[in-house]
Structures are given as C-alpha cells and as structure tokens.
Coordinates of C-alpha atoms and ligand atoms in Angstrom, one line a residue:
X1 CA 23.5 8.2 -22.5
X2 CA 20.4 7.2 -21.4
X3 CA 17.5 9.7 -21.8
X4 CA 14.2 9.9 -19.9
X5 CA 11.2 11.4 -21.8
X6 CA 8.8 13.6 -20.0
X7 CA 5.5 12.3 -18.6
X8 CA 3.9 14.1 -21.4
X9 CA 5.6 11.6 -24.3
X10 CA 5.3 8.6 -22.4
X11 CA 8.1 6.1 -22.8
X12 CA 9.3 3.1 -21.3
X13 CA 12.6 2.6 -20.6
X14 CA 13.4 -1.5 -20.8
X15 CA 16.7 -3.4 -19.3
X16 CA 16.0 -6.0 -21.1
X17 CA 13.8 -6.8 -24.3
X18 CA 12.3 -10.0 -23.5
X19 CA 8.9 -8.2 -23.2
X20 CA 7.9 -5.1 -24.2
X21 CA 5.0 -3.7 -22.0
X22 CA 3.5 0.0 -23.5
X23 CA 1.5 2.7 -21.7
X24 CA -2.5 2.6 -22.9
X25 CA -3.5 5.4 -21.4
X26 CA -2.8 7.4 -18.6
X27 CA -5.3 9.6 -16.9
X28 CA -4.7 12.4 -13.7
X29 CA -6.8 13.1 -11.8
X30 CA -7.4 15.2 -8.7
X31 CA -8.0 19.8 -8.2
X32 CA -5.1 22.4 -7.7
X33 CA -3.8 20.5 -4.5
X34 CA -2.1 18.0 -3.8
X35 CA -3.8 15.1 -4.6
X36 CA -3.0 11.3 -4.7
X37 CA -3.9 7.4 -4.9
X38 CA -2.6 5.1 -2.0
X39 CA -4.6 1.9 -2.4
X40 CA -7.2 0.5 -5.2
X41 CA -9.4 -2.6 -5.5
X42 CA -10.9 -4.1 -8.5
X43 CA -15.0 -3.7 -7.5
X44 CA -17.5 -5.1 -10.0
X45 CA -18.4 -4.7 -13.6
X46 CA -14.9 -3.3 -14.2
X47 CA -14.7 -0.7 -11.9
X48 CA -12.4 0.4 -9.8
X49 CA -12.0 2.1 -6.5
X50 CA -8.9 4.5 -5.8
X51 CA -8.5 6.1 -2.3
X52 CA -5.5 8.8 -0.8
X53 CA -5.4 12.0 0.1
X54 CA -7.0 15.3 -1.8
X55 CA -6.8 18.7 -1.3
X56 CA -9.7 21.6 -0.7
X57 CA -8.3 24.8 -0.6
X58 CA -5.5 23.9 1.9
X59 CA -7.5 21.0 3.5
X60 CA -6.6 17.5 3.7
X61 CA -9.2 15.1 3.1
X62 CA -9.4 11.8 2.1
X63 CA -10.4 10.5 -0.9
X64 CA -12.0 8.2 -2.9
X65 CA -12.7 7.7 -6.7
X66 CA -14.6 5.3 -8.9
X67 CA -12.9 4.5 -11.9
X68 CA -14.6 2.4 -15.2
X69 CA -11.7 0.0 -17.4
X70 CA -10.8 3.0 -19.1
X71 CA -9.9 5.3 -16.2
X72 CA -12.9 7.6 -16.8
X73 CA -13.9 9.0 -13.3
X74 CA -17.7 7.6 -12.2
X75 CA -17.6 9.5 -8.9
X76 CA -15.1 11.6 -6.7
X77 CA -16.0 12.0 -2.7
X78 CA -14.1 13.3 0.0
X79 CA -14.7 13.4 3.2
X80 CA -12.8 15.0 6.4
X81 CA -13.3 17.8 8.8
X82 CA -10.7 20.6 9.3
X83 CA -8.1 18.7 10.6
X84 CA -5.5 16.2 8.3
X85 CA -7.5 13.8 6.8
X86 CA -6.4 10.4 4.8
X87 CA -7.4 7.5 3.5
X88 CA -4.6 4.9 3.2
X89 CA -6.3 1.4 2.3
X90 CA -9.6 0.1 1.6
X91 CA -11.4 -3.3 0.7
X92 CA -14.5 -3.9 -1.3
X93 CA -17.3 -5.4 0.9
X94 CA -20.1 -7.5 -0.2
X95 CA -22.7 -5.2 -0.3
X96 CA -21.2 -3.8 -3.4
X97 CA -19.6 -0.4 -1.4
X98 CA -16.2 -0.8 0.2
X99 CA -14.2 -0.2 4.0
X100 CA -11.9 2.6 4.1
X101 CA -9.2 2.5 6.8
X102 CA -6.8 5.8 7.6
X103 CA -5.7 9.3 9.5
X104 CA -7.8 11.7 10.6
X105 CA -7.1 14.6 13.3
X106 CA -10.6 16.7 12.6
X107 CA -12.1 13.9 14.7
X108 CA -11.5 11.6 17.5
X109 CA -9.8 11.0 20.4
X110 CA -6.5 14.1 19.9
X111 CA -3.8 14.0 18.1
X112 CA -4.3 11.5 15.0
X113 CA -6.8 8.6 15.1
X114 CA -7.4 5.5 13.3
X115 CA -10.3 6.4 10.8
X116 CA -12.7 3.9 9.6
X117 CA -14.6 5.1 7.5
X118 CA -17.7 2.8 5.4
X119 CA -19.1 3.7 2.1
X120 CA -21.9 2.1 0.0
X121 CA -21.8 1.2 -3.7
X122 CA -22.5 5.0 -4.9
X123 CA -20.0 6.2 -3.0
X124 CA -21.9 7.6 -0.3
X125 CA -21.0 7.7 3.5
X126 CA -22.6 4.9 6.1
X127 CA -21.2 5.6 9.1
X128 CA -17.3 6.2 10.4
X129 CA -15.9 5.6 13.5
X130 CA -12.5 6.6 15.0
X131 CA -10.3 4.9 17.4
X132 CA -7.5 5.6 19.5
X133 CA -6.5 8.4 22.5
X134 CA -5.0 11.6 23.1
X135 CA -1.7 10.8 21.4
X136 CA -1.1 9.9 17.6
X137 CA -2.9 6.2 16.3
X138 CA -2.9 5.4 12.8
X139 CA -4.5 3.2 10.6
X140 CA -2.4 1.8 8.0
X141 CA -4.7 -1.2 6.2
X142 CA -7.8 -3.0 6.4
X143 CA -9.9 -6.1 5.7
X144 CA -13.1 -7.6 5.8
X145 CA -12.9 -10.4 8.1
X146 CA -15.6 -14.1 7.8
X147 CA -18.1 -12.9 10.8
X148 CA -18.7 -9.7 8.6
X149 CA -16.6 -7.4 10.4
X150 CA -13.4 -5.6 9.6
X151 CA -9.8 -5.6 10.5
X152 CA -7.5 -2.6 10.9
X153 CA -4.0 -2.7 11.4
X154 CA -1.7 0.4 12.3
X155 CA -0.3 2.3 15.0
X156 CA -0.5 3.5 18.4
X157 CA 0.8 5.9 20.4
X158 CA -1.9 6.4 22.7
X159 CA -2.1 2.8 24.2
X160 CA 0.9 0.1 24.7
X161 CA 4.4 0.5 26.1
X162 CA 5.7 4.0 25.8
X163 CA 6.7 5.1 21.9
X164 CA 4.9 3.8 18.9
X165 CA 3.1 0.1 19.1
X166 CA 1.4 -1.9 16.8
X167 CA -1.7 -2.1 17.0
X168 CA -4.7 -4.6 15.9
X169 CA -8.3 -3.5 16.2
X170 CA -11.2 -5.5 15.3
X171 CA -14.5 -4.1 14.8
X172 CA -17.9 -5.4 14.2
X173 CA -20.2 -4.6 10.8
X174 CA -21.2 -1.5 12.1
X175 CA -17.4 -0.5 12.7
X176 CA -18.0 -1.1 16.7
X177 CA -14.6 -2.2 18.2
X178 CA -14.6 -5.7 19.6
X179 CA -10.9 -5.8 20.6
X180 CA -7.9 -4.4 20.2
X181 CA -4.3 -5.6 20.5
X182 CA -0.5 -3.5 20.7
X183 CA 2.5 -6.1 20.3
X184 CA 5.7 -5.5 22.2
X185 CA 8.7 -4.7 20.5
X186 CA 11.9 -2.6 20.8
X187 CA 11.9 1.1 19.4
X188 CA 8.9 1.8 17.7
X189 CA 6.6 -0.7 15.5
X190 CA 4.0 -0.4 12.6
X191 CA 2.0 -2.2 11.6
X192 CA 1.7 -1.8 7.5
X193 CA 0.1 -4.6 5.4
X194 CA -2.2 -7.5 6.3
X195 CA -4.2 -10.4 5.7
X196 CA -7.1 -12.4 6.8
X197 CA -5.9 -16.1 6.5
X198 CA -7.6 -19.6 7.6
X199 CA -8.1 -19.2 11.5
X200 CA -5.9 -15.6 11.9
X201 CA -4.4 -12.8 10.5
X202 CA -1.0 -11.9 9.1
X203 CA 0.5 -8.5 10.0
X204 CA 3.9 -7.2 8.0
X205 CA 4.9 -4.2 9.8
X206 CA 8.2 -2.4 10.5
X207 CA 10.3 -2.4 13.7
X208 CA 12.1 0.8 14.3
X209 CA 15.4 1.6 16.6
X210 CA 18.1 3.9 16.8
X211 CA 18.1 5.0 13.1
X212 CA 17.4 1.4 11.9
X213 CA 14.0 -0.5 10.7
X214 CA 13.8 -3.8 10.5
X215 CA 10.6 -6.0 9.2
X216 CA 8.3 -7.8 11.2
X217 CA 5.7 -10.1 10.3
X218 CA 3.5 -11.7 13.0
X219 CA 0.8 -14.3 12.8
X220 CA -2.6 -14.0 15.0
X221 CA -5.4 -16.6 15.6
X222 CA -8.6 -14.6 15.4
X223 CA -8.8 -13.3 18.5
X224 CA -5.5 -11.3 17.8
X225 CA -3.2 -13.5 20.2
X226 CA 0.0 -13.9 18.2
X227 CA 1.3 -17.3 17.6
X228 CA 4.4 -16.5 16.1
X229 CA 6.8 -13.5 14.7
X230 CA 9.7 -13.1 12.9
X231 CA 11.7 -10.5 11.9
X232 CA 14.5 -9.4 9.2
X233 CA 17.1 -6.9 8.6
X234 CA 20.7 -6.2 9.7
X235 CA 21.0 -3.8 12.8
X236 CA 22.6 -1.0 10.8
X237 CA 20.7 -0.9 7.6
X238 CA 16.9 -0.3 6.7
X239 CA 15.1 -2.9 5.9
X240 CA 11.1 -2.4 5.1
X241 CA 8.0 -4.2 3.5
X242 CA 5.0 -2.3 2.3
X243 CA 2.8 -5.1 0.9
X244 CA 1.8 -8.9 1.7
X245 CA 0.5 -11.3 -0.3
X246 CA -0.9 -15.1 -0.4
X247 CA 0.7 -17.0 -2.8
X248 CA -0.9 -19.8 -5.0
X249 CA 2.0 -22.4 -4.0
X250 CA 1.7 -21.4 -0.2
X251 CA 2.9 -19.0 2.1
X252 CA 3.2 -15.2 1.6
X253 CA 5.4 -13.0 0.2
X254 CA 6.4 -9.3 1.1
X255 CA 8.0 -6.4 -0.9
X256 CA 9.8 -3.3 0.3
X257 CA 13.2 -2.1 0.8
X258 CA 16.6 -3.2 1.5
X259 CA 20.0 -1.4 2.6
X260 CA 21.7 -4.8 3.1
X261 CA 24.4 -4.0 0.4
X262 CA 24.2 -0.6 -0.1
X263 CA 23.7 2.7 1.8
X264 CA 20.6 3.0 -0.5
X265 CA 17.5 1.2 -0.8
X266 CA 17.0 -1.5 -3.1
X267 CA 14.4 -3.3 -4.2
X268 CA 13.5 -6.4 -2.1
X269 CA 11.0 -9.6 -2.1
X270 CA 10.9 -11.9 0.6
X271 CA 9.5 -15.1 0.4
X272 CA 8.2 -17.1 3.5
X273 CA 6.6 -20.2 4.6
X274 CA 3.2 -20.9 6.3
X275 CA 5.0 -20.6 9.7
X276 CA 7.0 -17.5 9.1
X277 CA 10.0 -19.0 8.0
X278 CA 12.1 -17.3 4.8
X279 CA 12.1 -19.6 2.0
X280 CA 14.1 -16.8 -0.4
X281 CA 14.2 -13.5 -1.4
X282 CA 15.4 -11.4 -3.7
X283 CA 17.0 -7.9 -4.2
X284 CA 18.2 -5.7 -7.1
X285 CA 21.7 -3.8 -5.9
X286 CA 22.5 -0.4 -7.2
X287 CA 23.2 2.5 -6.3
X288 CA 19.8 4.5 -6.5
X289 CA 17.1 4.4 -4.1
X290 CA 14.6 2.3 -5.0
X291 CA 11.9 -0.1 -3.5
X292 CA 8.6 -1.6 -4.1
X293 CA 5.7 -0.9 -2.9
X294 CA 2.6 -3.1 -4.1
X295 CA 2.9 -7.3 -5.5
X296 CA 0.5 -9.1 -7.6
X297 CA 0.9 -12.7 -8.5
X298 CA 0.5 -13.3 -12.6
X299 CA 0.1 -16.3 -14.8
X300 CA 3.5 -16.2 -15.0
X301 CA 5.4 -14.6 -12.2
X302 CA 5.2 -11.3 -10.2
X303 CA 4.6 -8.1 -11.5
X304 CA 5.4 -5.1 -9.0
X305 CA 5.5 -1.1 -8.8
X306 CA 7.1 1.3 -6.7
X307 CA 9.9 3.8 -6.7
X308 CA 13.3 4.6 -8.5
X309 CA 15.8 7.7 -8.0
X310 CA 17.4 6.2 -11.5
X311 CA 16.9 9.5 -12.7
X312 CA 17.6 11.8 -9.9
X313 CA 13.8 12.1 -8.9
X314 CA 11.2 9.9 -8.0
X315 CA 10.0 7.7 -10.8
X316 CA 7.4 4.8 -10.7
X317 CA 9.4 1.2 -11.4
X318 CA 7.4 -1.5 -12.7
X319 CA 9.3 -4.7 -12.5
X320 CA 8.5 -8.3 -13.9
X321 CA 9.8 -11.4 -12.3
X322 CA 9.3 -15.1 -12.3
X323 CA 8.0 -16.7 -9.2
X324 CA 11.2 -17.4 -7.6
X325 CA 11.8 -12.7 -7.8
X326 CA 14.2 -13.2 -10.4
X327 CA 13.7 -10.1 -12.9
X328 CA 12.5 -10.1 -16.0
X329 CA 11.9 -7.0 -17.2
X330 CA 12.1 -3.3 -15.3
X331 CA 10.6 0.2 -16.3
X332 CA 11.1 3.5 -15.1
X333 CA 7.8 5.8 -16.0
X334 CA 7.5 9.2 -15.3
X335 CA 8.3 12.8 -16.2
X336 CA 10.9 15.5 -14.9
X337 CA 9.4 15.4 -11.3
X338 CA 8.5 13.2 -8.6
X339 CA 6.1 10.3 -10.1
X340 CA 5.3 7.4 -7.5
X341 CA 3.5 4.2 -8.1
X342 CA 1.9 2.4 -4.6
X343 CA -0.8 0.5 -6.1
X344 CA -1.4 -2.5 -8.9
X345 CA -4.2 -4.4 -10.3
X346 CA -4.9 -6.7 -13.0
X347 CA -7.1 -5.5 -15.6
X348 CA -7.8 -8.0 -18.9
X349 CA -4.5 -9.0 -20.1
X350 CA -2.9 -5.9 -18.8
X351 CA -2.6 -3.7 -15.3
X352 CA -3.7 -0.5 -13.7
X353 CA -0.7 1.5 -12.1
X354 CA -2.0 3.8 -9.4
X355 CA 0.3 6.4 -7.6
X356 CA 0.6 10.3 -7.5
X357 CA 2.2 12.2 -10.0
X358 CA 3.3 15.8 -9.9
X359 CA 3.3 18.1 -12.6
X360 CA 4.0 21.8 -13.0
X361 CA 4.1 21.8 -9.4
X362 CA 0.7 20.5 -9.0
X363 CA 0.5 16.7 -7.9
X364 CA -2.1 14.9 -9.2
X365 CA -3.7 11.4 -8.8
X366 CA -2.1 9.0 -11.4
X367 CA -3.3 6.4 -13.1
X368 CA -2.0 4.3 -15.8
X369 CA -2.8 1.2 -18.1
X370 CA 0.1 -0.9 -18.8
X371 CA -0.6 -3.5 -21.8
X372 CA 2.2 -6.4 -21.7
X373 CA 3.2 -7.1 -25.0
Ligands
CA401 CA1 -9.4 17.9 6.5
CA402 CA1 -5.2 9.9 19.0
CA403 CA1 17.9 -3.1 9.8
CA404 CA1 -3.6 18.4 -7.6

C-alpha cells in the first residue's frame, strides 16, 4: 500500500525511477488567513516575485512577495480596499518593478473589475487603474507588450453579448486603456493565459455551455482583431487549459484538463502549430482528478505542476516529460490536506514550485525547491 508522508517529512512519491528529483527546501509563507501564490516571475539577481491572494483580519487583498534563491522573503505588500481583492498574474517590466493584473471589488466600476495594478522595483505602488462596469469583469493574465504598454486578458460581464465574454484590453504605460475587445462565443468564455507573439497576441481561454467547457485559443494582430480560433473538447466532457507557452521548435503548447476518457479530470498537454492547428497532445488516464496548471520548457523536455486527488485531497503533481508530453517521471507532494501547485520556474539546475498549502487549518503561501537528481 502506498503511503503518503505528511508535508512536515517531505517525500516524494516516484512512478518510475528514471530520475529522482528531492525537495531542497520548502518555505510558507503568509499570516493567520488564508493566504496563497497564483503566479511568479524570475526578476533579477535571483529574485523572485510571487503574487495571490492574502488575508487581513477577514480582508482579501492581493499580494505580492519578493523572494531571494533561497526562498527567504525580501518584501511582503498588499494592497486592496475593503472589498475582494486579488492578484492573479504579473510580469516583470523593464524598469526593474513588475505589472500586476487581477480582481478587485473595493474599487471600480460595481461588481468585480479588472485590476491593474503597477509596482516599482521595491515593491512600492505606482499607480492602478481598474476597468470594467457595473457587472462582474475579471482579469485573468497580463503582459508587457513592444510599445511599452500592457496587455490584460480576462472576462466580462459588463460589456459584450449577454453572459460572460472574453475580453482583451490594452493599455498604455501609464495603465490608460487604448482598446478593448469581447469575442463572441456560445455560453460563457474566459479568457485565461496569454502571450505577446510577433505582430499579435495569443489568448487560451475556456468556452463554457450547458455544464460543459471546452478550450479556446484565439490569435490577434495587435490591434486585438482576431485572425483565427480554434477550439477543443467533446460536448459532454470538460476540457480546460490554464497555461500557454512558446516553444523553442515552434508553435505553442497548453496544459489543463481533460474528461475525454473519464468522468474525472486528467492531465492534458496540447500541442499546436503557428496557425492554431493541433499537432499532438497528451493525457494521463486515471481515475483521480488531476490537471496541470503551469508548463516550462527544459533542456530536456517539459517539466509541469498542478493538482492530484491520488490521495483523496488535493496534492501538488510535478510531472516530467519529453518534448513530444510523453511522461517521465511524476510526484505527488504534500501533506494530509489540500496542497496545490499553480506556478513553476527554473532556478540553477533545479525549480521553484509555487502554490498554497494548507496546514492546521491555516493555508499558507507555498514554496518549494525541487533539485532534479
Ligand atoms: Ca480587500
Ligand atoms: Ca464591474
Ligand atoms: Ca467539452
Ligand atoms: Ca495563512
């Protein structure tokens, strides 16, 4: 029988023994709240940034945390007014401080609004900006775009056809919107991941309808016009991506979910061609729910995190594969509650995990260092 060891004697548990990756050190992070990490970036000088959600008394605010190599905290902001505030993504800008894209209702238009939020290199607050109306908008991810602007990509509920739409904005350096776009689909849309590419952007977002989700991925020329979309999933199952990335060879891949062979989730990586067509992809069938929630292209293949139910509560999976998603190694890590993993970075030969992590009833902000071999 297979035993899982509690978060506070770390052990990783290997299908195979190819490789044998170990914990470093893990650090948590965050007050008596709850408290989590959503997104990181690799700044400069081996830093890291971390942002999500944190708690004040029973006030959500976002958050965001500077990191050195070692996952000793430099600095720890929020920011947020009384309302539900949350950071979901960021991006380093080259002024040494970063772009923070997310949820606020303290501010704003009603309801939730997109939050953009800018920050210099010591952490302190520029200037924020919020967009949407008097129904719910979300931001879901941003980037810095060539002309020195940003990107956001999300949700709206305020503008568009009636239900959910996704929704583009572009803003200027100061964070003043230039444009904005919605994209017409059936049910509900998202939109979840993106990136700034030669001439455009690519959006991976999630199509919702009658109890089903199916992907969407979308290509933009800079002005937001789309110039072609695809989609994926079989009408009666879930199908989801939660990250996007460029790949060395060409064309971009996406990881998420998958119910195509079971009623649960499995893991799933799609690969795609510069013009949106699949090239492969890959899932992992079983019969716990799990999927993947961040992608980073190695050396020598993918190395991805996200979520198992292998041992009846929410454990981060790390998962090694060649290029082509075949898997080479997998990991559950966590300890007798829910543990989840939603961010990944290189770091010397090794990786930083970040996720949330709760323990004794208290979730914390988690952060791990995973050494290969
Ligand atoms: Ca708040
Ligand atoms: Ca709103
Ligand atoms: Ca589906
Ligand atoms: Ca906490």
């Amino acid at each position: 029988m297979k035993a899982k060891c509690s978060i506070l004697l770390p052990l990783l548990l290997l299908s195979s023994a190819a490789s044998t990756p170990t914990i470093e050190w893990q650090r948590f992070i965050g007050g008596a709240g709850k408290d989590g990490f959503d997104a990181m970036v690799t700044a400069e000088n081996g830093r890291y940034l971390l942002t999500g959600i944190t708690t004040e008394g029973e006030d959500r605010q976002g958050w965001l945390v500077s990191i050195d190599e070692e996952g000793k905290e430099l600095w720890n902001r929020s920011w947020g007014g009384d309302g539900r505030d949350q950071f979901r993504s960021l991006a380093l800008t080259s002024d040494g401080g970063c772009i923070i894209a997310g949820i606020t209702t303290s501010y704003g238009g009603g309801g939730q609004d997109m939050w953009l939020v800018k920050v210099d290199e010591n952490g302190h607050l520029e200037w924020d900006r919020t967009f949407g109306g008097p129904d719910d908008d979300e931001g879901w991810d941003v980037k810095v775009t060539s002309d020195g602007g940003y990107i956001v990509v999300g949700r709206t509920k305020s503008h568009g056809t009636l239900g959910s739409d996704l929704w583009l904005v572009k803003a200027d350096s100061l964070g003043r919107r230039e444009w904005e776009r919605t994209f017409p689909a059936p049910g509900d849309a998202l939109g979840r991941a993106m990136l700034v590419v030669p001439g455009g952007y690519v959006i991976v977002g999630r199509i919702e309808q009658e109890e089903d989700s199916d992907i969407l991925l979308i290509k933009t020329d800079l002005r937001g016009v789309q110039e072609w979309s695809a989609n994926w999933g079989r009408p009666d199952r879930d199908e989801f991506a939660n990250a996007v990335i460029e790949t060395a060879d060409g064309g971009f891949l996406l990881v998420g979910g998958t119910e195509y062979y079971m009623p649960s989730s499995d893991p799933l990586i799609v690969k795609v061609d510069w013009g949106g067509r699949p090239l492969w992809n890959s899932t992992m069938p079983g019969e716990d729910d799990d999927w993947l929630n961040a992608v980073l292209e190695v050396a020598d293949g993918l190395m991805l995190a996200g979520v198992t139910t292998r041992f009846g509560n929410r454990d981060l999976l790390l998962m090694k594969t060649d290029f082509l998603g075949r898997q080479i190694w997998d990991a559950v890590l966590g300890g007798e509650d829910d543990d989840l993993g939603w961010a990944i970075e290189q770091a010397g030969q090794g990786y930083i995990v970040a996720g949330s992590s709760m323990r004794g009833g208290d979730e914390q902000g988690w952060l791990l260092k995973i050494d290969p071999s």
